[in-house]
Coordinates of C-alpha atoms in Angstrom, one line a residue:
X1 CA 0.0 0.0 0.0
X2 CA 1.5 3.2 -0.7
X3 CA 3.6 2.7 -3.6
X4 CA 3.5 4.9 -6.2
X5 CA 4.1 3.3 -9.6
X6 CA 2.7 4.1 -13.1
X7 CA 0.0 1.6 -13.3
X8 CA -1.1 2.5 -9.7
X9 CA -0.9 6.5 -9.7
X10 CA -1.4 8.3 -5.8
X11 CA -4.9 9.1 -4.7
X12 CA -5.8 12.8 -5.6
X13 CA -7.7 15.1 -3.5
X14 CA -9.2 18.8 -3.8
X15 CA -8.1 19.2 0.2
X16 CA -5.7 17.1 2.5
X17 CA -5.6 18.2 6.0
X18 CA -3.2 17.6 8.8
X19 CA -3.9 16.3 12.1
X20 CA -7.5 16.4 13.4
X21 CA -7.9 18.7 16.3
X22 CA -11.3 20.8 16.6
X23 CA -9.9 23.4 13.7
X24 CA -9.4 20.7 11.0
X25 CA -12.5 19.0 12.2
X26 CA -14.7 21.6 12.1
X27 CA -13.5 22.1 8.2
X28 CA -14.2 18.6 7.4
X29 CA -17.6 19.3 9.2
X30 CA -18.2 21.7 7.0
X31 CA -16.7 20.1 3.8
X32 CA -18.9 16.6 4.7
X33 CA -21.8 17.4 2.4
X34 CA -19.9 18.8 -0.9
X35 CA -18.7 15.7 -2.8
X36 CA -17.6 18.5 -5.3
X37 CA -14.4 19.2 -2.6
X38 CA -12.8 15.3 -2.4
X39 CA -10.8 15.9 0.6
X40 CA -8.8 13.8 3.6
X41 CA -7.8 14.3 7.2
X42 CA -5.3 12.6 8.5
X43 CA -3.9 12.3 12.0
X44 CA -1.2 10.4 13.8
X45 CA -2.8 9.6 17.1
X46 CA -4.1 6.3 17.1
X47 CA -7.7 7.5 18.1
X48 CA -9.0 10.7 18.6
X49 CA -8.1 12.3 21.5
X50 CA -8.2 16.7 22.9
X51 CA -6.7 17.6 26.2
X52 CA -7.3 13.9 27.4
X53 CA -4.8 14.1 30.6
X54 CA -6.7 17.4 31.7
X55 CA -10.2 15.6 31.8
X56 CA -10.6 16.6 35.7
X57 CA -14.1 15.9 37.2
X58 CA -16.4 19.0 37.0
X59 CA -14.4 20.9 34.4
X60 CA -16.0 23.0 31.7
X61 CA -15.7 24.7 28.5
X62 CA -15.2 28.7 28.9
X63 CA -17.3 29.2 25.8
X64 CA -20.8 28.4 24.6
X65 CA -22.1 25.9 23.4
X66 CA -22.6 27.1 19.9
X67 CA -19.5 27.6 19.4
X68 CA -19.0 23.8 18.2
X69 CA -17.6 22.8 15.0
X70 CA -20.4 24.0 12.9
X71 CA -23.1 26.0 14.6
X72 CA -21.4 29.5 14.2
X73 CA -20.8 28.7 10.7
X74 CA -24.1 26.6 9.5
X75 CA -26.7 26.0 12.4
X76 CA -28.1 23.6 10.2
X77 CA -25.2 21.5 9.8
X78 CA -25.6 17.4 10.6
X79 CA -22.3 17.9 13.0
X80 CA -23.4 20.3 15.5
X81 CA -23.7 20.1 19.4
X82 CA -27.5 19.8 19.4
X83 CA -27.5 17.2 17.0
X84 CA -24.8 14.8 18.9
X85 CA -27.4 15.5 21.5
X86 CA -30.3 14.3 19.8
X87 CA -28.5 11.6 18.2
X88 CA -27.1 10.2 21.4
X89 CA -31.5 10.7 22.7
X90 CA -30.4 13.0 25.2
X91 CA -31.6 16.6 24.5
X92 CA -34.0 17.1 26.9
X93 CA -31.5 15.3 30.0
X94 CA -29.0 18.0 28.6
X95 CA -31.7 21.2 28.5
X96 CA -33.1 20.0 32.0
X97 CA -29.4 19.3 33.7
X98 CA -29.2 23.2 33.2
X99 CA -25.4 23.2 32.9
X100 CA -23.7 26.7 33.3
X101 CA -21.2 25.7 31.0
X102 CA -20.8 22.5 28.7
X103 CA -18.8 19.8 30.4
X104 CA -15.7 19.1 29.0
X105 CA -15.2 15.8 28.9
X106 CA -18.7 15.8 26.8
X107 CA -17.5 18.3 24.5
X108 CA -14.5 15.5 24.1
X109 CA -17.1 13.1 23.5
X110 CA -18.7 15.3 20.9
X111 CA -15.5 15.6 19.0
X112 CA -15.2 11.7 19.0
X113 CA -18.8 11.6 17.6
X114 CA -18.2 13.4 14.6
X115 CA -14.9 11.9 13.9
X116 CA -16.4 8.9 14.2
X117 CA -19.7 9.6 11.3
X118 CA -16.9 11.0 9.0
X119 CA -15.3 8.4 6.6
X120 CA -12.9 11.2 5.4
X121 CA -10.7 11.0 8.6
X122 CA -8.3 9.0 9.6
X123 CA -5.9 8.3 12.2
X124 CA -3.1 6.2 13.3
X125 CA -1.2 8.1 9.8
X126 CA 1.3 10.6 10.1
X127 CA 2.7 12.7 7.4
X128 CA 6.3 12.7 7.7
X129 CA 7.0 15.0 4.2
X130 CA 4.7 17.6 2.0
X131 CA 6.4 18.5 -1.1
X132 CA 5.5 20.2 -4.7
X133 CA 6.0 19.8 -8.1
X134 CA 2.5 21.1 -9.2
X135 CA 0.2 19.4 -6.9
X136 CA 1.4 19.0 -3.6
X137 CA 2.8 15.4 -2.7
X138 CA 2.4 13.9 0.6
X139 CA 3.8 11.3 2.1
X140 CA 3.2 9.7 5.3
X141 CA 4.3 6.5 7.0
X142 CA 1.5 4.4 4.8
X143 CA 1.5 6.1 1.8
X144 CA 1.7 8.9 -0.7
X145 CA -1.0 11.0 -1.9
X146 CA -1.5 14.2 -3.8
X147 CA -3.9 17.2 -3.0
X148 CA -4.7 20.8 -4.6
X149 CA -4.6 22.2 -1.3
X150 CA -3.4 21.3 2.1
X151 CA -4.5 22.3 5.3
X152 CA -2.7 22.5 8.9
X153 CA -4.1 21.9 11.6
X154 CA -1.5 20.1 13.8
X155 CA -2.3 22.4 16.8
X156 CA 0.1 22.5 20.3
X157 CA 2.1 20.9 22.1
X158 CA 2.7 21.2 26.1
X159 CA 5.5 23.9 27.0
X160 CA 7.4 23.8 29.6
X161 CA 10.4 26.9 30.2
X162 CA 13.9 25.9 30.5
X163 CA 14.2 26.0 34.0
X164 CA 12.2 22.6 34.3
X165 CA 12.4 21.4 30.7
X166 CA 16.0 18.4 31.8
X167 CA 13.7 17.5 34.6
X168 CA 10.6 16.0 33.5
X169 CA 9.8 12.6 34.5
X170 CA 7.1 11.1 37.2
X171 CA 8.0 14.3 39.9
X172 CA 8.0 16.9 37.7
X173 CA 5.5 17.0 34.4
X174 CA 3.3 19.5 32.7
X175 CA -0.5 19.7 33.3
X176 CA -1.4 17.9 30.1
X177 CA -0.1 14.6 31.9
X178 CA -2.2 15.6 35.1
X179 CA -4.5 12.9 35.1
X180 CA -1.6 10.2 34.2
X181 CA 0.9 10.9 36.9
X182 CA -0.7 12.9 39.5
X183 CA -1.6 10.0 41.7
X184 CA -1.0 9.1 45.5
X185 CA 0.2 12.4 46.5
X186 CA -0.9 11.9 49.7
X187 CA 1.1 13.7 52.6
X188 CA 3.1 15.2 49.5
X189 CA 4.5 18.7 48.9
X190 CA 3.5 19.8 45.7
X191 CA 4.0 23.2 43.7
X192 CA 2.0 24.1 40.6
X193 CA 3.2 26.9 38.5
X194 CA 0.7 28.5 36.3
X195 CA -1.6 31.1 36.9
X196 CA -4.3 30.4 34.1
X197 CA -7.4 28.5 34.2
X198 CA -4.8 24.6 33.4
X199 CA -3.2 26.2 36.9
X200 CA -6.2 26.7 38.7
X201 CA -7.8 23.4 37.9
X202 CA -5.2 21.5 39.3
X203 CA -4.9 23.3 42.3
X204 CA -8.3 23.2 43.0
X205 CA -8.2 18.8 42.3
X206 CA -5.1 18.8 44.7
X207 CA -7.0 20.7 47.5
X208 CA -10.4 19.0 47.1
X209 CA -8.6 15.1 47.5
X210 CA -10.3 13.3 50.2
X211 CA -8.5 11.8 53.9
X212 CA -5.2 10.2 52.8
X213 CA -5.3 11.5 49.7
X214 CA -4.8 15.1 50.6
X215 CA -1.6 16.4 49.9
X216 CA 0.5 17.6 52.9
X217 CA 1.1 21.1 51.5
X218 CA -0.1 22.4 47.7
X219 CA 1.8 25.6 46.8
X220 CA 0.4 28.1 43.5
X221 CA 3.1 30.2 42.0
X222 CA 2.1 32.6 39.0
X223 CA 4.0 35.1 37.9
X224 CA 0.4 37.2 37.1
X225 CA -0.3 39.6 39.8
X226 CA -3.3 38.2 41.2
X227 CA -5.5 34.6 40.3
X228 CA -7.3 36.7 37.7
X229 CA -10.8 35.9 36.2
X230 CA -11.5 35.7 32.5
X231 CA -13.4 38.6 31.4
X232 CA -16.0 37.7 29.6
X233 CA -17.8 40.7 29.7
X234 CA -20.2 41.4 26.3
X235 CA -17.7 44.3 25.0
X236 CA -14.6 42.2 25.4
X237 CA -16.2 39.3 23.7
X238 CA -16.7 41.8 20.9
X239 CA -12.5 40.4 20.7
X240 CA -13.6 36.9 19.5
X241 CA -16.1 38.2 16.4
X242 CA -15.1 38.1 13.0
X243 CA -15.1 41.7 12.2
X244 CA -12.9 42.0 15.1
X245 CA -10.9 39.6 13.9
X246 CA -10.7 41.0 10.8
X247 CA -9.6 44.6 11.9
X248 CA -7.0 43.1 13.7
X249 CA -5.4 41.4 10.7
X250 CA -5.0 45.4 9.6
X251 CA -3.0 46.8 12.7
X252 CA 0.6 47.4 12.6
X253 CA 2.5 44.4 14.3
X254 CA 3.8 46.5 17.3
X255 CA 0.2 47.3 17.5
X256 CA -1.1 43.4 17.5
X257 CA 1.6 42.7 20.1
X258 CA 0.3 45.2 22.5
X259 CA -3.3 44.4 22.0
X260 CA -2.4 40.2 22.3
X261 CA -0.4 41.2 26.0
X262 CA -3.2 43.7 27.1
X263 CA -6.1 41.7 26.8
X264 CA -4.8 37.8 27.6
X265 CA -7.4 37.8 30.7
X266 CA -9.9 38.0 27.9
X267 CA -8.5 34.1 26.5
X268 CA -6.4 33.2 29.5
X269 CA -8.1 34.1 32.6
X270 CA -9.8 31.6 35.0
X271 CA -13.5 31.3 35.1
X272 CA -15.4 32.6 38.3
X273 CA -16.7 29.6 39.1
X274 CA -13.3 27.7 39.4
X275 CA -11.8 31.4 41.9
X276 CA -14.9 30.6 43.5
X277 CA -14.7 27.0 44.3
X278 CA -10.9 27.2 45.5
X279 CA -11.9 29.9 47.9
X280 CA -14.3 28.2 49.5
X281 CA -12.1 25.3 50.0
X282 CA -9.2 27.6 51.1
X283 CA -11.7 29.1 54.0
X284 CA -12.9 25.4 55.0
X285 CA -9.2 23.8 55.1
X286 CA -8.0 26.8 57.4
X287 CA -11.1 27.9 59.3
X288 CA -12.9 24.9 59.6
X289 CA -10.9 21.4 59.5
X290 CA -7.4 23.6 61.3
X291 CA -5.1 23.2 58.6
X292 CA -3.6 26.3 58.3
X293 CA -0.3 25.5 56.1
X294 CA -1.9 23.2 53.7
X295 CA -2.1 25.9 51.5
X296 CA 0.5 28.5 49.6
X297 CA -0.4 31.2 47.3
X298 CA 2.6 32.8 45.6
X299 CA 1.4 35.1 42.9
X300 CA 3.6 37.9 41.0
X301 CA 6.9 35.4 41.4
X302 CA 8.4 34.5 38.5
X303 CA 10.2 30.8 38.9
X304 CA 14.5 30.9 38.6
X305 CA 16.0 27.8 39.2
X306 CA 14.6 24.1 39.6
X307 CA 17.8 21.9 41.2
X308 CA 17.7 19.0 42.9
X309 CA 16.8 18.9 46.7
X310 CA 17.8 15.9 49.3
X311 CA 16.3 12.6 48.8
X312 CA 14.6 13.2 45.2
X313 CA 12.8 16.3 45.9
X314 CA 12.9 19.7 44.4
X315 CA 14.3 23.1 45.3
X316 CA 12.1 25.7 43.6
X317 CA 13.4 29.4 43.4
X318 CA 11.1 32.1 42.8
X319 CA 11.7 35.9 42.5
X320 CA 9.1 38.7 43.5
X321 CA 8.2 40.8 40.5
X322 CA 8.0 44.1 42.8
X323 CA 11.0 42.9 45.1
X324 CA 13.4 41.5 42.7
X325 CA 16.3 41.2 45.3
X326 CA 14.1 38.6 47.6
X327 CA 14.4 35.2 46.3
X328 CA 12.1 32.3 47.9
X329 CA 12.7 29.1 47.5
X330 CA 9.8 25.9 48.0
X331 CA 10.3 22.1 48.7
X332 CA 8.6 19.9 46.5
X333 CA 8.2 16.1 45.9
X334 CA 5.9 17.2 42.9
X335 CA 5.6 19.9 40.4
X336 CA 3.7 20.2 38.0
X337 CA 4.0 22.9 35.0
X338 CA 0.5 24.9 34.2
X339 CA 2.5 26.7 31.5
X340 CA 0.5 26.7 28.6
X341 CA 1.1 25.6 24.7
X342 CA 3.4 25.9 21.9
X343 CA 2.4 25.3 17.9
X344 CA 3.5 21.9 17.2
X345 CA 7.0 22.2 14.8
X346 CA 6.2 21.8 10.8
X347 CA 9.2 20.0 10.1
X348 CA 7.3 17.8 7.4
X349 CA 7.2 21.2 5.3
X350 CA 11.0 21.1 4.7
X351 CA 10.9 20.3 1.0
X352 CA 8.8 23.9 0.6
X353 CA 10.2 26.0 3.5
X354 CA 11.7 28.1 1.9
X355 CA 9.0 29.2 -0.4
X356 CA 6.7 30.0 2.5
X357 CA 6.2 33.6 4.3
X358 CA 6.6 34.1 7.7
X359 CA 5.8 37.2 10.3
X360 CA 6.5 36.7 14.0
X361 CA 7.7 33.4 13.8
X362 CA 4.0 32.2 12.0
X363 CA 3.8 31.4 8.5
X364 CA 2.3 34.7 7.2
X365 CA -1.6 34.3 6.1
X366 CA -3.8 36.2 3.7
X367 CA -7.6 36.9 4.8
X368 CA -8.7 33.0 4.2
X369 CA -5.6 32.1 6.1
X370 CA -3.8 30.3 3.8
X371 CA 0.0 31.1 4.0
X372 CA 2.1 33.5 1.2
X373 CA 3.7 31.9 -1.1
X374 CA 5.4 31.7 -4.2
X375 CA 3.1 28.9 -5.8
X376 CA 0.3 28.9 -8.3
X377 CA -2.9 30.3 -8.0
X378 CA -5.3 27.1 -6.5
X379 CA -2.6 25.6 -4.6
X380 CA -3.2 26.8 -1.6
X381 CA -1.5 25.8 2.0
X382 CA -4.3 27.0 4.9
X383 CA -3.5 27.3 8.4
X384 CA -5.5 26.8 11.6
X385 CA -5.2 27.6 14.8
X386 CA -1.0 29.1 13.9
X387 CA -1.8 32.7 13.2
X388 CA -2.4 34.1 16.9
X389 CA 0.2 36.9 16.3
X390 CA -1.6 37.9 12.9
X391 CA -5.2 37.5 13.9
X392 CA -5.1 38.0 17.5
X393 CA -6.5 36.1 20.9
X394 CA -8.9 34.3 19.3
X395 CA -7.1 32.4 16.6
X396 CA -6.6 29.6 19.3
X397 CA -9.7 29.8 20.9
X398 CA -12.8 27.6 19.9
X399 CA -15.2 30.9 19.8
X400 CA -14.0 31.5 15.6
X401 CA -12.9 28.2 14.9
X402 CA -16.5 27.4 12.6
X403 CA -15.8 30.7 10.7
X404 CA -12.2 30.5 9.7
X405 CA -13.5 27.1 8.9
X406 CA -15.9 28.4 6.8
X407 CA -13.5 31.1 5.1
X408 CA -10.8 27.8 4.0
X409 CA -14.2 25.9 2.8
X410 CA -15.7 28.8 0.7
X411 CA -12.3 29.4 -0.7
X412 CA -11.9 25.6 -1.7
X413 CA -15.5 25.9 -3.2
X414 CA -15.2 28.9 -5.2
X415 CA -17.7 30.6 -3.6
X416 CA -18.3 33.6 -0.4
X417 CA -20.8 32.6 2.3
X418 CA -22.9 35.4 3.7
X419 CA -21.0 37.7 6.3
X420 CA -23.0 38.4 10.3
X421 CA -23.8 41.7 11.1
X422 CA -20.3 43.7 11.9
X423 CA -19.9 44.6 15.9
X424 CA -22.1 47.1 17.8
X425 CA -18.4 48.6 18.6
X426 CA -16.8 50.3 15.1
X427 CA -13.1 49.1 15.3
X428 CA -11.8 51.2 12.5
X429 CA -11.9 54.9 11.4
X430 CA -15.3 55.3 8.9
X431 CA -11.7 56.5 6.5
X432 CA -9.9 53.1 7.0
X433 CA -13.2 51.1 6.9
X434 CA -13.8 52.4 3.6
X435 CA -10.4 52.1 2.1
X436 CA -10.4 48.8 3.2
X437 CA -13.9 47.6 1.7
X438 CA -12.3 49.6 -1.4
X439 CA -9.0 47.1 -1.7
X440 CA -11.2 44.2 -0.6

């Protein structure tokens, strides 16, 4: 299988994507119903899989439900939320369970549902090359195929700074591996270092374990001023519209940069509920069941130096932000890193690099996010959840991830779907808005 001989050409498809995260699979939602647009995902997990080590009991999405793979994009689309629900008979359980948020895990389980009603997907296959000589050519460990157009949607992998990066192992991992490795902790000392919502959760699973399974002291260092909230306030999720994103794509860089550090609490905050949750259990540990030290907060510190303490543990210096001479340091027989996500590396593009723009260390994308280049018109190489720098906060986020879908689908089909109304809020000068309808 695989072998490419003259008798037994490669399969050819309008659209190949790469790796099936909730980007590409909301475009091969979308693309389901239009034979016209042949297309293949392909991913090299062996099964489908998203944030599976940070499924903690009680967690939730920080966005609504409709922003699925499809909804946003086609409410009327066979792959949305509400018709996993009916499918699966449980609508009315769901409406009457009255869930402030969805679940997470059974948004997971959505994602596995329409993977599994779409024949066009595939996993256990990784694409170790993508070249060109006309149509692009891409090989993976099973086989080669050729495509019109190729889309990336390989997403993140876990980051971890150099100060703990030579020490990972079972004492010291990031929060993706949380629900692996963070077992019998019981009379333990553990730090977590994060301040986003990844941070918070595990915190608030550490201090919540039951009897033995409490840990003997669970310390929170963030280098963020306080445990902020997300704001989620109607104005600031004005942010994750399209016309917002849109504008964005317009501003200077230095501009983009400053607007992407401003407003992180907007993407990277942690939800009231979760602040809420930990409080309460901070007030019961101290106040009511006398355990006064069980408990560290250690905001605005940024983290130094990891070594090696006596008998396996780990030395953990911080620094105060405000008091940079004072350096802290924590014992730990744990730690676990809450510090966020890298794009995964495209190092199956070598044959093309160097025919591919880049800005900010992201390939550089036009409006339908596919990346600059010096190849023919209708070969196009599309990008998903890459361009944060380019198109701001929410180019990670689930909130647009049905309408950049939609953008990459129209432009495969040759045609524009209708726009939504533009934002109560007018982002640009009525001058710059109409020079820019003008060049459009």
């Amino acid at each position: 299988m695989g072998q490419e001989s003259p008798d037994h050409p490669p399969a050819h498809y309008r659209c190949i994507g790469v790796g099936v995260g909730p980007a590409n699979l909301s475009l091969a939602s979308l693309l389901h119903g239009h034979a016209e647009v042949s297309n293949l995902f392909v991913d090299r997990k062996a099964a489908f899989g998203w944030h599976d080590g940070q499924q903690l009991p009680g967690t939730t999405l920080q966005v609504s439900l409709f922003k699925d793979l499809v909804s946003l994009a086609d409410p009327t689309n066979p792959f949305s939320f509400l018709a996993y629900l009916h499918a699966q008979g449980r609508v009315y359980h769901f409406l009457n369970a009255q869930f402030s948020a969805v679940p997470r895990q059974e948004f997971r389980n959505y994602l596995a549902w329409a993977c599994a009603r779409n024949d066009n997907i595939v996993f256990g296959e990784e694409v170790r090359e993508i070249g060109f000589d006309g149509v692009f050519r891409v090989r993976t460990d099973r086989r080669t195929v050729t495509a019109d157009n190729v889309v990336l949607g390989i997403g993140s992998r876990p980051f971890v700074p150099p100060q703990g990066r030579d020490w990972l192992g079972p004492t010291q991992y990031h929060v993706s591996e949380f629900m692996e490795k963070a077992r019998d902790l019981g009379g333990k000392r553990i730090v977590v270092i994060g301040g986003g919502q990844s941070g918070a959760e595990a915190f608030l699973d550490l201090v919540s374990r039951p009897g033995a399974e409490l840990p003997r002291r669970v310390s929170w260092v963030s280098r963020r001023r306080n445990y902020f909230p997300i704001d989620d306030s109607p104005f600031t999720n004005d942010f994750y519209t399209p016309s917002h994103s849109d504008y964005f794509s317009g501003l200077p860089r230095d501009a983009r940069r400053a607007f992407n550090d401003q407003q992180i609490l907007s993407s990277d905050g942690i939800s009231e509920e979760t602040l809420r949750s930990i409080y309460q259990r901070l007030y019961v540990h101290r106040f009511v069941e006398g355990l006064p030290d069980l408990v560290g907060l250690y905001p605005n510190r940024e983290v130094t130096e990891v070594t090696r303490g006596i008998g396996g543990t780990w030395d953990i210096a911080t620094q105060h932000n405000d008091q940079p001479g004072e350096v802290e340091h924590h014992e730990a027989d744990v730690v676990v890193w809450a510090t966020g996500f890298r794009s995964a590396p495209t190092d199956f593009l070598a044959p093309i690099a160097g025919r591919l723009e880049r800005e900010d260390g992201e390939l550089r994308v036009d409006q339908d996010f596919a990346v600059q280049w010096d190849g023919p018109p209708g070969r196009d190489i599309f990008v998903q959840n890459a361009a944060r720098q380019q198109r701001g906060l929410a180019d990670p986020n689930l909130s647009l991830n049905a309408w950049r879908s939609q953008r990459i689908a129209d432009r495969l089909r040759g045609v524009r779907s209708d726009d939504q109304l533009a934002s109560f809020i007018e982002w640009s000068t009525k001058t710059a808005a109409k020079n820019a309808w003008l060049a459009g």
